């Protein structure tokens, strides 16, 4: 059988030149069971409307049934809560407290690892004595001492 007219309609369909009546002819043709093998690939494209009409749709009374269900339920009363600024900023306060604790612990750990205990028991209240040059002893103190003893400064090899 020659399907020249159907092929022409398909060609016009792909070029968007068909009318609604011609598209109806294509749908009617592809809704048949005995479609030729060369045109069978287009059958699902034109048969979708028949499948859509068989699908279940909402009935005309759907809205009334849904409104009846909604009206049967008692409305839930919701009381609005007021939130103060303190309650709103509470997570920020908690985060700041955690950061302060971490900084304090980190500073305490750093201080304990850097210092060496000078007292035998490491007890509080003992003053730390640093060993080094005394501020009171300097060149002037050596010279004053030498003047009192009567020895010349050049014999002691004091470098100024």
mmCIF file of N, CA and C in Angstrom, residues 45-133:
data_model
loop_
_atom_site.group_PDB
_atom_site.id
_atom_site.type_symbol
_atom_site.label_atom_id
_atom_site.label_comp_id
_atom_site.label_asym_id
_atom_site.label_seq_id
_atom_site.Cartn_x
_atom_site.Cartn_y
_atom_site.Cartn_z
ATOM 1 N N UNK A 45 4.435 9.378 18.877
ATOM 2 C CA UNK A 45 4.331 10.829 18.875
ATOM 3 C C UNK A 45 2.882 11.287 18.685
ATOM 4 N N UNK A 46 2.148 10.625 17.841
ATOM 5 C CA UNK A 46 0.785 11.062 17.545
ATOM 6 C C UNK A 46 -0.263 10.329 18.377
ATOM 7 N N UNK A 47 0.087 9.288 19.055
ATOM 8 C CA UNK A 47 -0.891 8.526 19.838
ATOM 9 C C UNK A 47 -0.930 8.953 21.298
ATOM 10 N N UNK A 48 -0.176 9.970 21.659
ATOM 11 C CA UNK A 48 -0.123 10.366 23.066
ATOM 12 C C UNK A 48 -1.451 10.919 23.555
ATOM 13 N N UNK A 49 -2.233 11.573 22.691
ATOM 14 C CA UNK A 49 -3.497 12.149 23.136
ATOM 15 C C UNK A 49 -4.497 11.087 23.538
ATOM 16 N N UNK A 50 -4.489 9.967 22.858
ATOM 17 C CA UNK A 50 -5.404 8.898 23.244
ATOM 18 C C UNK A 50 -5.014 8.334 24.604
ATOM 19 N N UNK A 51 -3.728 8.257 24.854
ATOM 20 C CA UNK A 51 -3.283 7.768 26.168
ATOM 21 C C UNK A 51 -3.624 8.778 27.250
ATOM 22 N N UNK A 52 -3.561 10.062 26.935
ATOM 23 C CA UNK A 52 -3.898 11.090 27.910
ATOM 24 C C UNK A 52 -5.377 11.060 28.263
ATOM 25 N N UNK A 53 -6.213 10.793 27.292
ATOM 26 C CA UNK A 53 -7.643 10.767 27.578
ATOM 27 C C UNK A 53 -8.010 9.568 28.453
ATOM 28 N N UNK A 54 -7.225 8.495 28.379
ATOM 29 C CA UNK A 54 -7.479 7.318 29.219
ATOM 30 C C UNK A 54 -6.977 7.512 30.645
ATOM 31 N N UNK A 55 -6.061 8.451 30.839
ATOM 32 C CA UNK A 55 -5.496 8.675 32.171
ATOM 33 C C UNK A 55 -6.563 9.247 33.099
ATOM 34 N N UNK A 56 -6.405 9.023 34.378
ATOM 35 C CA UNK A 56 -7.375 9.490 35.358
ATOM 36 C C UNK A 56 -7.179 10.990 35.579
ATOM 37 N N UNK A 57 -8.276 11.686 35.600
ATOM 38 C CA UNK A 57 -8.275 13.120 35.856
ATOM 39 C C UNK A 57 -9.112 13.396 37.082
ATOM 40 N N UNK A 58 -8.957 14.590 37.614
ATOM 41 C CA UNK A 58 -9.758 14.989 38.764
ATOM 42 C C UNK A 58 -11.192 15.185 38.337
ATOM 43 N N UNK A 59 -12.087 14.776 39.187
ATOM 44 C CA UNK A 59 -13.507 14.902 38.897
ATOM 45 C C UNK A 59 -13.989 16.325 39.116
ATOM 46 N N UNK A 60 -15.212 16.592 38.713
ATOM 47 C CA UNK A 60 -15.797 17.923 38.863
ATOM 48 C C UNK A 60 -16.075 18.243 40.325
ATOM 49 N N UNK A 61 -16.295 17.221 41.143
ATOM 50 C CA UNK A 61 -16.601 17.438 42.546
ATOM 51 C C UNK A 61 -15.367 17.443 43.444
ATOM 52 N N UNK A 62 -14.186 17.467 42.843
ATOM 53 C CA UNK A 62 -12.948 17.431 43.637
ATOM 54 C C UNK A 62 -12.848 18.636 44.560
ATOM 55 N N UNK A 63 -13.118 19.829 44.033
ATOM 56 C CA UNK A 63 -13.006 21.044 44.841
ATOM 57 C C UNK A 63 -13.980 21.022 46.016
ATOM 58 N N UNK A 64 -15.188 20.601 45.775
ATOM 59 C CA UNK A 64 -16.174 20.584 46.863
ATOM 60 C C UNK A 64 -15.786 19.578 47.945
ATOM 61 N N UNK A 65 -15.255 18.421 47.540
ATOM 62 C CA UNK A 65 -14.818 17.427 48.533
ATOM 63 C C UNK A 65 -13.650 17.960 49.356
ATOM 64 N N UNK A 66 -12.716 18.609 48.704
ATOM 65 C CA UNK A 66 -11.546 19.141 49.408
ATOM 66 C C UNK A 66 -11.938 20.257 50.363
ATOM 67 N N UNK A 67 -12.828 21.131 49.947
ATOM 68 C CA UNK A 67 -13.297 22.199 50.832
ATOM 69 C C UNK A 67 -14.079 21.642 52.008
ATOM 70 N N UNK A 68 -14.832 20.565 51.809
ATOM 71 C CA UNK A 68 -15.577 19.949 52.904
ATOM 72 C C UNK A 68 -14.622 19.377 53.942
ATOM 73 N N UNK A 69 -13.543 18.758 53.485
ATOM 74 C CA UNK A 69 -12.554 18.204 54.417
ATOM 75 C C UNK A 69 -11.886 19.325 55.206
ATOM 76 N N UNK A 70 -11.576 20.412 54.530
ATOM 77 C CA UNK A 70 -10.913 21.530 55.203
ATOM 78 C C UNK A 70 -11.839 22.168 56.228
ATOM 79 N N UNK A 71 -13.087 22.333 55.892
ATOM 80 C CA UNK A 71 -14.037 22.978 56.808
ATOM 81 C C UNK A 71 -14.390 22.105 58.000
ATOM 82 N N UNK A 72 -14.256 20.796 57.898
ATOM 83 C CA UNK A 72 -14.553 19.905 59.016
ATOM 84 C C UNK A 72 -13.532 20.045 60.137
ATOM 85 N N UNK A 73 -12.296 20.304 59.777
ATOM 86 C CA UNK A 73 -11.251 20.401 60.798
ATOM 87 C C UNK A 73 -11.387 21.710 61.563
ATOM 88 N N UNK A 74 -11.057 21.631 62.862
ATOM 89 C CA UNK A 74 -11.077 22.833 63.680
ATOM 90 C C UNK A 74 -9.816 23.636 63.383
ATOM 91 N N UNK A 75 -9.967 24.925 63.273
ATOM 92 C CA UNK A 75 -8.767 25.729 63.010
ATOM 93 C C UNK A 75 -7.833 25.716 64.216
ATOM 94 N N UNK A 76 -6.591 25.601 63.952
ATOM 95 C CA UNK A 76 -5.594 25.561 65.013
ATOM 96 C C UNK A 76 -5.214 26.991 65.358
ATOM 97 N N UNK A 77 -5.321 27.300 66.632
ATOM 98 C CA UNK A 77 -4.967 28.648 67.075
ATOM 99 C C UNK A 77 -3.471 28.682 67.403
ATOM 100 N N UNK A 78 -2.810 29.599 66.780
ATOM 101 C CA UNK A 78 -1.371 29.742 66.977
ATOM 102 C C UNK A 78 -1.121 31.056 67.692
ATOM 103 N N UNK A 79 -0.430 30.967 68.814
ATOM 104 C CA UNK A 79 -0.123 32.160 69.569
ATOM 105 C C UNK A 79 1.256 32.661 69.141
ATOM 106 N N UNK A 80 1.346 33.904 68.803
ATOM 107 C CA UNK A 80 2.612 34.477 68.357
ATOM 108 C C UNK A 80 3.522 34.695 69.560
ATOM 109 N N UNK A 81 4.764 34.353 69.388
ATOM 110 C CA UNK A 81 5.743 34.573 70.446
ATOM 111 C C UNK A 81 6.540 35.822 70.133
ATOM 112 N N UNK A 82 6.861 36.562 71.156
ATOM 113 C CA UNK A 82 7.733 37.714 70.968
ATOM 114 C C UNK A 82 9.137 37.293 71.378
ATOM 115 N N UNK A 83 10.076 37.630 70.555
ATOM 116 C CA UNK A 83 11.466 37.275 70.826
ATOM 117 C C UNK A 83 12.229 38.549 71.118
ATOM 118 N N UNK A 84 12.876 38.573 72.284
ATOM 119 C CA UNK A 84 13.634 39.754 72.670
ATOM 120 C C UNK A 84 14.986 39.752 71.962
ATOM 121 N N UNK A 85 15.653 40.886 72.029
ATOM 122 C CA UNK A 85 16.964 41.018 71.402
ATOM 123 C C UNK A 85 17.984 40.100 72.069
ATOM 124 N N UNK A 86 17.873 39.934 73.371
ATOM 125 C CA UNK A 86 18.788 39.045 74.089
ATOM 126 C C UNK A 86 18.613 37.601 73.629
ATOM 127 N N UNK A 87 17.367 37.168 73.457
ATOM 128 C CA UNK A 87 17.121 35.802 72.983
ATOM 129 C C UNK A 87 17.624 35.620 71.556
ATOM 130 N N UNK A 88 17.492 36.644 70.748
ATOM 131 C CA UNK A 88 17.931 36.547 69.364
ATOM 132 C C UNK A 88 19.465 36.488 69.276
ATOM 133 N N UNK A 89 20.162 37.176 70.189
ATOM 134 C CA UNK A 89 21.627 37.219 70.146
ATOM 135 C C UNK A 89 22.283 36.149 71.019
ATOM 136 N N UNK A 90 21.496 35.298 71.663
ATOM 137 C CA UNK A 90 22.049 34.267 72.553
ATOM 138 C C UNK A 90 23.054 33.347 71.849
ATOM 139 N N UNK A 91 22.820 32.875 70.626
ATOM 140 C CA UNK A 91 23.845 32.045 69.970
ATOM 141 C C UNK A 91 25.165 32.787 69.772
ATOM 142 N N UNK A 92 25.086 34.088 69.519
ATOM 143 C CA UNK A 92 26.304 34.883 69.364
ATOM 144 C C UNK A 92 27.047 34.986 70.687
ATOM 145 N N UNK A 93 26.315 35.156 71.784
ATOM 146 C CA UNK A 93 26.945 35.209 73.106
ATOM 147 C C UNK A 93 27.647 33.889 73.436
ATOM 148 N N UNK A 94 26.992 32.792 73.103
ATOM 149 C CA UNK A 94 27.584 31.482 73.372
ATOM 150 C C UNK A 94 28.854 31.279 72.558
ATOM 151 N N UNK A 95 28.835 31.689 71.312
ATOM 152 C CA UNK A 95 30.020 31.553 70.465
ATOM 153 C C UNK A 95 31.156 32.419 71.002
ATOM 154 N N UNK A 96 30.848 33.623 71.453
ATOM 155 C CA UNK A 96 31.880 34.497 72.010
ATOM 156 C C UNK A 96 32.470 33.895 73.289
ATOM 157 N N UNK A 97 31.643 33.256 74.104
ATOM 158 C CA UNK A 97 32.144 32.625 75.328
ATOM 159 C C UNK A 97 33.070 31.456 74.999
ATOM 160 N N UNK A 98 32.727 30.670 73.999
ATOM 161 C CA UNK A 98 33.581 29.542 73.603
ATOM 162 C C UNK A 98 34.921 30.055 73.087
ATOM 163 N N UNK A 99 34.908 31.115 72.293
ATOM 164 C CA UNK A 99 36.161 31.684 71.775
ATOM 165 C C UNK A 99 37.007 32.215 72.926
ATOM 166 N N UNK A 100 36.383 32.879 73.896
ATOM 167 C CA UNK A 100 37.130 33.405 75.046
ATOM 168 C C UNK A 100 37.759 32.275 75.858
ATOM 169 N N UNK A 101 37.044 31.179 76.035
ATOM 170 C CA UNK A 101 37.596 30.042 76.783
ATOM 171 C C UNK A 101 38.794 29.448 76.052
ATOM 172 N N UNK A 102 38.668 29.264 74.731
ATOM 173 C CA UNK A 102 39.789 28.717 73.963
ATOM 174 C C UNK A 102 41.003 29.636 74.006
ATOM 175 N N UNK A 103 40.805 30.942 73.907
ATOM 176 C CA UNK A 103 41.932 31.872 73.957
ATOM 177 C C UNK A 103 42.594 31.859 75.334
ATOM 178 N N UNK A 104 41.796 31.782 76.393
ATOM 179 C CA UNK A 104 42.349 31.749 77.750
ATOM 180 C C UNK A 104 43.153 30.472 77.972
ATOM 181 N N UNK A 105 42.603 29.334 77.563
ATOM 182 C CA UNK A 105 43.321 28.072 77.739
ATOM 183 C C UNK A 105 44.587 28.030 76.891
ATOM 184 N N UNK A 106 44.518 28.554 75.680
ATOM 185 C CA UNK A 106 45.695 28.583 74.816
ATOM 186 C C UNK A 106 46.777 29.470 75.370
ATOM 187 N N UNK A 107 46.405 30.610 75.922
ATOM 188 C CA UNK A 107 47.377 31.526 76.515
ATOM 189 C C UNK A 107 47.996 30.902 77.762
ATOM 190 N N UNK A 108 47.195 30.231 78.567
ATOM 191 C CA UNK A 108 47.718 29.589 79.776
ATOM 192 C C UNK A 108 48.673 28.449 79.415
ATOM 193 N N UNK A 109 48.350 27.676 78.401
ATOM 194 C CA UNK A 109 49.220 26.575 77.986
ATOM 195 C C UNK A 109 50.519 27.112 77.406
ATOM 196 N N UNK A 110 50.431 28.189 76.648
ATOM 197 C CA UNK A 110 51.643 28.776 76.062
ATOM 198 C C UNK A 110 52.553 29.330 77.147
ATOM 199 N N UNK A 111 51.982 29.969 78.147
ATOM 200 C CA UNK A 111 52.773 30.539 79.242
ATOM 201 C C UNK A 111 53.439 29.425 80.063
ATOM 202 N N UNK A 112 52.750 28.330 80.300
ATOM 203 C CA UNK A 112 53.314 27.267 81.116
ATOM 204 C C UNK A 112 54.423 26.522 80.374
ATOM 205 N N UNK A 113 54.387 26.453 79.067
ATOM 206 C CA UNK A 113 55.442 25.778 78.315
ATOM 207 C C UNK A 113 56.669 26.660 78.119
ATOM 208 N N UNK A 114 56.512 27.975 78.182
ATOM 209 C CA UNK A 114 57.636 28.861 77.914
ATOM 210 C C UNK A 114 58.467 29.171 79.165
ATOM 211 N N UNK A 115 57.881 29.207 80.330
ATOM 212 C CA UNK A 115 58.618 29.579 81.538
ATOM 213 C C UNK A 115 59.153 28.334 82.225
ATOM 214 N N UNK A 116 60.330 28.512 82.854
ATOM 215 C CA UNK A 116 60.921 27.417 83.630
ATOM 216 C C UNK A 116 60.838 27.801 85.107
ATOM 217 N N UNK A 117 60.460 26.895 85.950
ATOM 218 C CA UNK A 117 60.339 27.243 87.375
ATOM 219 C C UNK A 117 61.727 27.477 87.977
ATOM 220 N N UNK A 118 61.878 28.601 88.689
ATOM 221 C CA UNK A 118 63.158 28.931 89.313
ATOM 222 C C UNK A 118 63.196 28.514 90.772
ATOM 223 N N UNK A 119 62.064 28.523 91.423
ATOM 224 C CA UNK A 119 62.049 28.120 92.822
ATOM 225 C C UNK A 119 61.981 26.603 92.889
ATOM 226 N N UNK A 120 62.500 26.015 93.944
ATOM 227 C CA UNK A 120 62.509 24.568 94.029
ATOM 228 C C UNK A 120 61.109 23.960 94.055
ATOM 229 N N UNK A 121 60.199 24.583 94.714
ATOM 230 C CA UNK A 121 58.858 24.030 94.811
ATOM 231 C C UNK A 121 57.944 24.630 93.749
ATOM 232 N N UNK A 122 58.390 25.677 93.092
ATOM 233 C CA UNK A 122 57.562 26.331 92.084
ATOM 234 C C UNK A 122 56.349 26.992 92.686
ATOM 235 N N UNK A 123 56.526 27.518 93.915
ATOM 236 C CA UNK A 123 55.396 28.090 94.628
ATOM 237 C C UNK A 123 55.234 29.555 94.269
ATOM 238 N N UNK A 124 54.015 30.000 94.389
ATOM 239 C CA UNK A 124 53.735 31.403 94.107
ATOM 240 C C UNK A 124 54.228 32.252 95.266
ATOM 241 N N UNK A 125 54.578 33.486 94.971
ATOM 242 C CA UNK A 125 55.033 34.393 96.018
ATOM 243 C C UNK A 125 56.534 34.570 96.027
ATOM 244 N N UNK A 126 57.278 33.702 95.401
ATOM 245 C CA UNK A 126 58.722 33.859 95.324
ATOM 246 C C UNK A 126 59.063 34.749 94.152
ATOM 247 N N UNK A 127 59.986 35.636 94.374
ATOM 248 C CA UNK A 127 60.412 36.514 93.287
ATOM 249 C C UNK A 127 61.456 35.801 92.453
ATOM 250 N N UNK A 128 61.399 36.028 91.171
ATOM 251 C CA UNK A 128 62.371 35.424 90.274
ATOM 252 C C UNK A 128 63.603 36.320 90.221
ATOM 253 N N UNK A 129 64.752 35.729 90.347
ATOM 254 C CA UNK A 129 65.995 36.478 90.289
ATOM 255 C C UNK A 129 66.672 36.138 88.977
ATOM 256 N N UNK A 130 66.879 37.165 88.161
ATOM 257 C CA UNK A 130 67.537 36.974 86.880
ATOM 258 C C UNK A 130 69.037 37.195 87.075
ATOM 259 N N UNK A 131 69.844 36.299 86.539
ATOM 260 C CA UNK A 131 71.293 36.463 86.614
ATOM 261 C C UNK A 131 71.759 37.287 85.429
ATOM 262 N N UNK A 132 72.610 38.224 85.636
ATOM 263 C CA UNK A 132 73.114 39.071 84.575
ATOM 264 C C UNK A 132 73.887 40.225 85.180
ATOM 265 N N UNK A 133 74.229 41.172 84.390
ATOM 266 C CA UNK A 133 75.000 42.331 84.841
ATOM 267 C C UNK A 133 74.141 43.195 85.737
#
